[in-house]
Amino acid sequence: MPRRRDDDDDDIDADEEEYEEEMEQPLDEEEEEEEEDRSSRKRRRSDFIDDVAEEDEDEEEEEEEEEDDDFGGGGRRRRAKRPSGSQFLDIEAEVDSDDDEEEDDAEDDFIVDNVADIPDEDDNRRMHRRPLLPREDEQEDVEALERRIQARYARSNHMEYDEETTEVEQQALLPSVRDPKLWMVKCAIGREREAAVCLMQKCIDRGPEMQIRSAVALDHLKNFIYIEADKEAHVREACKGLRNIYAQKITLVPIKEMTDVLSVESKAIDLSRDTWVRMKIGTYKGDLAKVVDVDNVRQRVTVKLIPRIDLQALANKLEGREVAKKKAFVPPPRFMNIDEARELHIRVERRRDPITGEYFENIGGMFFKDGFLYKTVSMKSISAQNIKPTFDELEKFRKPGENGDGDIASLSTLFANRKKGHFMKGDAVIVVKGDLKNLKGWVEKVEEENVHIRPEMKGLPKTLAVNERELCKYFEPGNHVKVVSGTQEGATGMVVKVDQHVLIILSDTTKEHIRVFADDVVESSEVTTGVTRIGDYELHDLVLLDNMSFGVIIRVETEAFQVLKGTPDRPEVDIVKLREIKSKIDKKISVQDRFNNTISSKDVVRILEGPCKGKQGPVEHIYRGILFIYDRHHLEHAGFICAKSQSCVVVGGSRTNGNRNGNSYSRFAGLATPPRFPQSPKRFPRGGPPNDGGGRHGRGGRGHHDGLVGSTVKVRQGPYKGYRGRVVEIKGQLVRVELESQMKVVTVDRTFISDNVAVSTPYRDASTRYGMGSETPMHPSRTPLHPYMTPMRDIGTTPIHDGMRTPMRDRAWNPYAPMSPSRDNWEEGNPATWGASPQYQPGSPPSRTYEAPTPGSGWANTPGGSYSDAGTPRDSGSAYANAPSPYLPSTPGGQPMTPNSASYLPGTPGGQPMTPGTGGLDMMSPVIGGDTEGPWYMPDILVNYRRSGDDPIMGVIREVLPDGSCRIGLGSSGNGETVTAPSSEVEVIVPRKSDKIKIMGGALRGATGKLIGVDGTDGIVKVDDTLDVKILDLVILAKLAQP
Amino acid sequence: MGLMLRSNALNLLFEDRFCLTLVVLARSQIESRNSHQVKRAASMFFHIVLERNMQLHPRHFGRNLRENLVSKLMKDVEGTCSGRHGFVVAITGIENIGKGLIRDGTGFVTFPVKYQCVVFRPFKGEILEAVVTMVNKMGFFAEAGPVQIFVSNHLIPDDMEFQSGDVPNYTTSDGSVKIQKDSEVRLKIIGTRVDATEIFCIGTIKDDFLGVINDPSAA
């Protein structure tokens, strides 16, 4: 109980003091002539009504404004206009809450004060700026009051304040179960004080029927007030009818926490010179400042700031011109340039500070030195706790030309605010201050303030006690550290350089330099990237963004990602917020490289063109024909490179199979890339004539067949995807694999296996697989077909599907399957529908002749007869070309099975009609067969002729020679010199919208038309002859030379 | 300094070449092993005995079981990097093959194999020669065999300045010394970070006798 009383009294004092201050302000501002009587009343009123509700900060801001000589005016005028006559409120407000007997006296006192003694009061106030006691005139009563109080509390056990209280006595003051309880009640935000005052008012009105003891509004606690009462019901009763208080929820404050509610946090910060502080209010709110002088008596601090001054506005103001005051605009911090100020005719006085003897430039009452603003502010308006200047700020603060001398001292002040437990046993430290400066050692023991260190130097005592503030963590270049606080928190890296307290770290992930304070860092062997994940998205994920673009996350920042966009031409990095990400793309797609080798994730590719030409690395993501390649030597964008799949070439298989880098590439580069075999007959689909292919695989295939036999492989694609097994036999393009999990031997396409599992044979042999792969341009495209074939494969395991049919068929539609109208049927996987399906062979009756027999004879037959036979000829002969032969007789639709059918022959106009099968196929998918294979040229199209090393020259194909090379007339109209170029040196010029084009492949091969639109990789073409509009792959379109 | 090898020899991880080069090295290492035992910390090649459990498919059983096992071991182990021992450069011999244990269900047999091998592990404070692979404003990257070393610009002598351009390089003010791609430098390792699959080092050339030893542009 006694304790409570004290609190109350204190509260009164405190409140009164505050009110006094409040009232002071207007007084200072007010013109003297004003009628004091009136003004004081108005002020009174406003104090109690307005300011109570106003938040603390506002008050302070007002104060600040005063200091700035920056008269807002508005607020004051508002007050002045307020009608008077609120005396009643005044009086009540000044009265304390609950003491009945005293209340009357007090009330009387106040009334007297206010009404009668106003002039005195004002005078008094003017004299003492901060009266510690209540009003002077109260003094006379004080003694009486004191006596009364003495009398009242005489029986209480607690004595005068000035006597040193022992801990026991203090303990006795703590609230116990018998004391009234403290209840937390919700109230309107910003109305905390008002609510408390209302309660007080109510108390006065109602007198003893209010059973609450006190009400407290805390400045730092919004939305709640505390009410002291014995019972919850009392609180409820008291709150009834008050609209500011929401009494639905009344929370009891536990006894233990009661003291915390009303205890004032000790703000005993020793502000000393060179301490970094932050401004709390005003224009400079949040700005870093450095203390230059402390006046403890007047509670004022002089700080050094980077001025935020709009010189123009200042000039206007000084010249008395009216400036429209824009409150929102805060000028950026900038060093004051005196000359600039002079140019604006701002008067600059040079004054000498009488105490320090330093010279300051005085502009409009502000003091500047070296471009800094020196400002004297109240201690309240700065915060000195937990100030962590960032590097940027410090950098700015360091005046150009000023070397780092001052830095160390100021940096050491940073340590003043570091957390408890900063040093741990075993930490390497260095002494930064005092006699032992630069002594290194290790922390042995940490006490409160002192740290015992074991010095590195010999001949010193075993441990030395050093003040924590004189120590700094010590690191050496090469240490692997982790940043534990600050902006770079979480990053790890190796120390590259130690510059006093600043470390330069090479980040593990970004391979970039990071600057951190030694204090923020601990030694750690952990390798992290800092934050690697926000929400569902992680570093290196491929994500789809809002605007349908996509990219890979290359860096995770505090609340945003850096995304390398999927634009192949140039690296484009965007900062993307979490909400701008639509989804993660996690598809397992494979695409084709320039030479139609399948690229799937983790394959190593080399970039053939574009800005990153020559780079290579494993493919991390594939999306819409764009590859994201990770090259560890590529330092930008976290090692990611974005490239078109068409501008890359597969180097080897999955990296995990040991094919490192250029190694495997070089091995079969010759097989895969055209330049080495420009006229190779093997490359028939690329423009060369499809001759028999008799020796096509001679070198590539033969002799290595057995290499794979016996090795353990994993099936990468097709129905057996994921299965592991041992290779029993190789038959040309097919491999028979004994599955580990099922007692079964299955046949899969050779390209569908990956031997990175546990191949016991040297992988050299395995690499032939790739070699073959690249040699056989059709197989990669075959991939997706397999699932459709599943039903047959079971019966069959027949080589005929894989070996025979695929080449044409899937090349025909596979990459563009989505466009093919027949797709749905396909997926049913019912072979019978193929033949019958009118959808995809609408206009080609001959094709039925091919399709129809298939389900019956062509396929069903095969397993029986040819299965075992097939192996034999192939082993002796070339892998591929021989394969068709055994089946030829049994297949009525023989032509379609020969991949090198005439339809591919450039310059054979009759090709299509003669091969009904292929013709039909062509119809099926708009983007026809082999079209992805690259150029297969025709006369009259515009091409770029690229001789090795030279810039490409435009030309027009005049003639396509049987060996695939072209005769080209140079120049855009083809009138120039005529040269003969191998197909590999010729590149079709991709037509643009509304260009005249010639169709180089498909059913419409040879037709001309106009490109009326482009949609991704497809072109919309209006064919000249029929005036039909067709959607065709851009690849088979070539720009027609203008006649 | 144990063995100093021309880094370009190690530079290639082509399996065959790699093995060849290193087997030679390994031999010399073995010879010098005894004499260098004391100074172990200063050498980066070690001839040590490691153990590994090998799984072998039943089809390899038979007369050639041992050979199969060894070839599989070589394939599996050579060129890998373990955090503790560094890069396994080459297997020099098999100490002991333990008794195989047949795995239930799969038929695979696990053999504990003890093998001698040469490992390459860079240490802090070591000096080695490396080929510069990339130069940028933050410093340059160099490779010594499988190890990548970064030399920060803070650890490049102060008189060397970064010159951007077609061939980014660090050049002294008088232009007499130039570090660019493919330069060979002698550097000192001041820190290593060992991952599961990679060793990354930070080096310095800011010390006596460190720096460019062979400049391709001068040649």
PDB file of C-alpha atoms in Angstrom, chain B residues 17-155:
ATOM      1  CA  ARG B  17      46.801 -38.506 -68.524  1.00  0.00           C
ATOM      2  CA  PHE B  18      46.037 -37.715 -65.024  1.00  0.00           C
ATOM      3  CA  CYS B  19      46.875 -41.142 -63.852  1.00  0.00           C
ATOM      4  CA  LEU B  20      50.015 -41.317 -65.891  1.00  0.00           C
ATOM      5  CA  THR B  21      51.447 -38.105 -64.681  1.00  0.00           C
ATOM      6  CA  LEU B  22      50.613 -38.807 -61.187  1.00  0.00           C
ATOM      7  CA  VAL B  23      51.791 -42.304 -61.025  1.00  0.00           C
ATOM      8  CA  VAL B  24      55.163 -40.953 -61.904  1.00  0.00           C
ATOM      9  CA  LEU B  25      54.800 -38.417 -59.239  1.00  0.00           C
ATOM     10  CA  ALA B  26      53.590 -40.939 -56.840  1.00  0.00           C
ATOM     11  CA  ARG B  27      56.660 -42.975 -57.291  1.00  0.00           C
ATOM     12  CA  SER B  28      58.912 -40.107 -56.602  1.00  0.00           C
ATOM     13  CA  GLN B  29      56.769 -39.313 -53.687  1.00  0.00           C
ATOM     14  CA  ILE B  30      57.199 -42.755 -52.319  1.00  0.00           C
ATOM     15  CA  GLU B  31      60.899 -42.493 -52.682  1.00  0.00           C
ATOM     16  CA  SER B  32      61.027 -39.247 -50.922  1.00  0.00           C
ATOM     17  CA  ARG B  33      58.505 -40.286 -48.414  1.00  0.00           C
ATOM     18  CA  ASN B  34      60.763 -41.260 -45.628  1.00  0.00           C
ATOM     19  CA  SER B  35      62.900 -38.224 -45.765  1.00  0.00           C
ATOM     20  CA  HIS B  36      59.908 -36.003 -45.711  1.00  0.00           C
ATOM     21  CA  GLN B  37      57.982 -37.566 -43.007  1.00  0.00           C
ATOM     22  CA  VAL B  38      59.103 -34.986 -40.561  1.00  0.00           C
ATOM     23  CA  LYS B  39      58.054 -32.050 -42.642  1.00  0.00           C
ATOM     24  CA  ARG B  40      54.715 -33.467 -43.428  1.00  0.00           C
ATOM     25  CA  ALA B  41      52.741 -30.339 -43.048  1.00  0.00           C
ATOM     26  CA  ALA B  42      54.773 -28.696 -45.716  1.00  0.00           C
ATOM     27  CA  SER B  43      54.078 -31.151 -48.446  1.00  0.00           C
ATOM     28  CA  MET B  44      50.936 -31.465 -50.377  1.00  0.00           C
ATOM     29  CA  PHE B  45      51.242 -35.016 -51.640  1.00  0.00           C
ATOM     30  CA  PHE B  46      50.820 -37.890 -49.340  1.00  0.00           C
ATOM     31  CA  HIS B  47      51.038 -41.536 -49.811  1.00  0.00           C
ATOM     32  CA  ILE B  48      48.516 -42.989 -47.516  1.00  0.00           C
ATOM     33  CA  VAL B  49      46.453 -46.064 -46.971  1.00  0.00           C
ATOM     34  CA  LEU B  50      42.732 -45.684 -47.239  1.00  0.00           C
ATOM     35  CA  GLU B  51      39.933 -48.133 -46.915  1.00  0.00           C
ATOM     36  CA  ARG B  52      36.767 -48.434 -48.867  1.00  0.00           C
ATOM     37  CA  ASN B  53      33.930 -50.849 -49.058  1.00  0.00           C
ATOM     38  CA  MET B  54      33.460 -51.889 -52.624  1.00  0.00           C
ATOM     39  CA  GLN B  55      30.263 -53.335 -53.947  1.00  0.00           C
ATOM     40  CA  LEU B  56      30.729 -55.745 -56.742  1.00  0.00           C
ATOM     41  CA  HIS B  57      28.195 -57.228 -59.038  1.00  0.00           C
ATOM     42  CA  PRO B  58      28.087 -60.994 -59.041  1.00  0.00           C
ATOM     43  CA  ARG B  59      28.888 -61.139 -62.721  1.00  0.00           C
ATOM     44  CA  HIS B  60      32.402 -60.075 -61.913  1.00  0.00           C
ATOM     45  CA  PHE B  61      32.991 -63.088 -59.769  1.00  0.00           C
ATOM     46  CA  GLY B  62      35.413 -65.539 -61.122  1.00  0.00           C
ATOM     47  CA  ARG B  63      39.022 -65.565 -61.960  1.00  0.00           C
ATOM     48  CA  ASN B  64      39.176 -61.889 -62.597  1.00  0.00           C
ATOM     49  CA  LEU B  65      37.419 -60.878 -59.483  1.00  0.00           C
ATOM     50  CA  ARG B  66      40.406 -59.131 -58.073  1.00  0.00           C
ATOM     51  CA  GLU B  67      41.161 -57.272 -61.254  1.00  0.00           C
ATOM     52  CA  ASN B  68      37.586 -56.235 -61.583  1.00  0.00           C
ATOM     53  CA  LEU B  69      37.564 -55.039 -58.058  1.00  0.00           C
ATOM     54  CA  VAL B  70      40.702 -53.042 -58.536  1.00  0.00           C
ATOM     55  CA  SER B  71      39.603 -51.479 -61.757  1.00  0.00           C
ATOM     56  CA  LYS B  72      36.341 -50.534 -60.214  1.00  0.00           C
ATOM     57  CA  LEU B  73      38.131 -49.090 -57.255  1.00  0.00           C
ATOM     58  CA  MET B  74      40.327 -47.006 -59.485  1.00  0.00           C
ATOM     59  CA  LYS B  75      37.426 -45.788 -61.402  1.00  0.00           C
ATOM     60  CA  ASP B  76      35.509 -44.935 -58.316  1.00  0.00           C
ATOM     61  CA  VAL B  77      38.211 -43.339 -56.309  1.00  0.00           C
ATOM     62  CA  GLU B  78      40.765 -41.696 -58.512  1.00  0.00           C
ATOM     63  CA  GLY B  79      40.092 -38.076 -59.110  1.00  0.00           C
ATOM     64  CA  THR B  80      37.707 -37.741 -56.239  1.00  0.00           C
ATOM     65  CA  CYS B  81      38.156 -35.374 -53.414  1.00  0.00           C
ATOM     66  CA  SER B  82      37.540 -36.087 -49.816  1.00  0.00           C
ATOM     67  CA  GLY B  83      37.514 -33.329 -47.301  1.00  0.00           C
ATOM     68  CA  ARG B  84      39.885 -35.069 -45.007  1.00  0.00           C
ATOM     69  CA  HIS B  85      42.498 -36.313 -47.377  1.00  0.00           C
ATOM     70  CA  GLY B  86      42.165 -34.154 -50.412  1.00  0.00           C
ATOM     71  CA  PHE B  87      42.208 -35.313 -53.971  1.00  0.00           C
ATOM     72  CA  VAL B  88      42.980 -38.921 -54.585  1.00  0.00           C
ATOM     73  CA  VAL B  89      45.489 -38.709 -57.347  1.00  0.00           C
ATOM     74  CA  ALA B  90      46.312 -42.305 -57.995  1.00  0.00           C
ATOM     75  CA  ILE B  91      46.058 -45.701 -56.446  1.00  0.00           C
ATOM     76  CA  THR B  92      49.473 -47.201 -56.113  1.00  0.00           C
ATOM     77  CA  GLY B  93      48.659 -50.516 -54.660  1.00  0.00           C
ATOM     78  CA  ILE B  94      46.239 -52.709 -52.870  1.00  0.00           C
ATOM     79  CA  GLU B  95      47.147 -53.579 -49.345  1.00  0.00           C
ATOM     80  CA  ASN B  96      44.430 -55.936 -48.514  1.00  0.00           C
ATOM     81  CA  ILE B  97      41.078 -57.088 -49.705  1.00  0.00           C
ATOM     82  CA  GLY B  98      38.890 -58.307 -46.940  1.00  0.00           C
ATOM     83  CA  LYS B  99      36.282 -60.958 -46.997  1.00  0.00           C
ATOM     84  CA  GLY B 100      33.330 -60.218 -49.145  1.00  0.00           C
ATOM     85  CA  LEU B 101      29.919 -60.044 -47.696  1.00  0.00           C
ATOM     86  CA  ILE B 102      26.955 -60.944 -49.826  1.00  0.00           C
ATOM     87  CA  ARG B 103      24.152 -58.473 -49.597  1.00  0.00           C
ATOM     88  CA  ASP B 104      20.756 -59.903 -49.135  1.00  0.00           C
ATOM     89  CA  GLY B 105      18.451 -59.358 -51.994  1.00  0.00           C
ATOM     90  CA  THR B 106      20.777 -57.895 -54.511  1.00  0.00           C
ATOM     91  CA  GLY B 107      23.490 -60.431 -54.752  1.00  0.00           C
ATOM     92  CA  PHE B 108      26.088 -57.730 -54.601  1.00  0.00           C
ATOM     93  CA  VAL B 109      29.127 -58.432 -52.568  1.00  0.00           C
ATOM     94  CA  THR B 110      30.808 -55.898 -50.399  1.00  0.00           C
ATOM     95  CA  PHE B 111      34.526 -56.097 -50.059  1.00  0.00           C
ATOM     96  CA  PRO B 112      36.482 -53.942 -47.677  1.00  0.00           C
ATOM     97  CA  VAL B 113      39.503 -52.873 -49.658  1.00  0.00           C
ATOM     98  CA  LYS B 114      42.571 -51.259 -48.233  1.00  0.00           C
ATOM     99  CA  TYR B 115      44.574 -49.454 -50.793  1.00  0.00           C
ATOM    100  CA  GLN B 116      47.555 -47.215 -50.990  1.00  0.00           C
ATOM    101  CA  CYS B 117      47.103 -44.028 -52.828  1.00  0.00           C
ATOM    102  CA  VAL B 118      48.642 -40.697 -53.436  1.00  0.00           C
ATOM    103  CA  VAL B 119      46.561 -37.814 -52.306  1.00  0.00           C
ATOM    104  CA  PHE B 120      46.954 -34.167 -53.024  1.00  0.00           C
ATOM    105  CA  ARG B 121      45.940 -31.747 -50.375  1.00  0.00           C
ATOM    106  CA  PRO B 122      47.012 -28.162 -50.217  1.00  0.00           C
ATOM    107  CA  PHE B 123      47.723 -26.647 -46.862  1.00  0.00           C
ATOM    108  CA  LYS B 124      47.785 -23.222 -45.452  1.00  0.00           C
ATOM    109  CA  GLY B 125      51.172 -21.643 -45.736  1.00  0.00           C
ATOM    110  CA  GLU B 126      52.192 -23.793 -48.629  1.00  0.00           C
ATOM    111  CA  ILE B 127      53.776 -22.348 -51.691  1.00  0.00           C
ATOM    112  CA  LEU B 128      52.843 -23.693 -55.033  1.00  0.00           C
ATOM    113  CA  GLU B 129      52.767 -22.760 -58.641  1.00  0.00           C
ATOM    114  CA  ALA B 130      49.589 -22.302 -60.506  1.00  0.00           C
ATOM    115  CA  VAL B 131      48.227 -21.170 -63.806  1.00  0.00           C
ATOM    116  CA  VAL B 132      46.029 -18.112 -63.863  1.00  0.00           C
ATOM    117  CA  THR B 133      42.635 -18.958 -65.246  1.00  0.00           C
ATOM    118  CA  MET B 134      40.795 -15.756 -64.810  1.00  0.00           C
ATOM    119  CA  VAL B 135      41.484 -12.178 -63.888  1.00  0.00           C
ATOM    120  CA  ASN B 136      38.924  -9.731 -62.662  1.00  0.00           C
ATOM    121  CA  LYS B 137      38.851  -6.620 -60.604  1.00  0.00           C
ATOM    122  CA  MET B 138      38.561  -8.527 -57.385  1.00  0.00           C
ATOM    123  CA  GLY B 139      41.656 -10.531 -58.007  1.00  0.00           C
ATOM    124  CA  PHE B 140      42.503 -13.541 -60.035  1.00  0.00           C
ATOM    125  CA  PHE B 141      41.787 -17.236 -60.028  1.00  0.00           C
ATOM    126  CA  ALA B 142      44.475 -19.740 -60.594  1.00  0.00           C
ATOM    127  CA  GLU B 143      44.505 -23.486 -60.781  1.00  0.00           C
ATOM    128  CA  ALA B 144      47.027 -25.945 -59.594  1.00  0.00           C
ATOM    129  CA  GLY B 145      45.747 -29.249 -60.755  1.00  0.00           C
ATOM    130  CA  PRO B 146      42.324 -29.794 -59.386  1.00  0.00           C
ATOM    131  CA  VAL B 147      42.639 -27.027 -56.878  1.00  0.00           C
ATOM    132  CA  GLN B 148      41.291 -23.611 -57.522  1.00  0.00           C
ATOM    133  CA  ILE B 149      43.017 -20.725 -55.829  1.00  0.00           C
ATOM    134  CA  PHE B 150      41.797 -17.217 -55.577  1.00  0.00           C
ATOM    135  CA  VAL B 151      44.182 -14.367 -55.057  1.00  0.00           C
ATOM    136  CA  SER B 152      42.325 -11.305 -53.962  1.00  0.00           C
ATOM    137  CA  ASN B 153      43.447  -7.890 -55.086  1.00  0.00           C
ATOM    138  CA  HIS B 154      44.186  -7.198 -51.464  1.00  0.00           C
ATOM    139  CA  LEU B 155      46.752  -9.922 -51.617  1.00  0.00           C
TER     140      LEU B 155
END
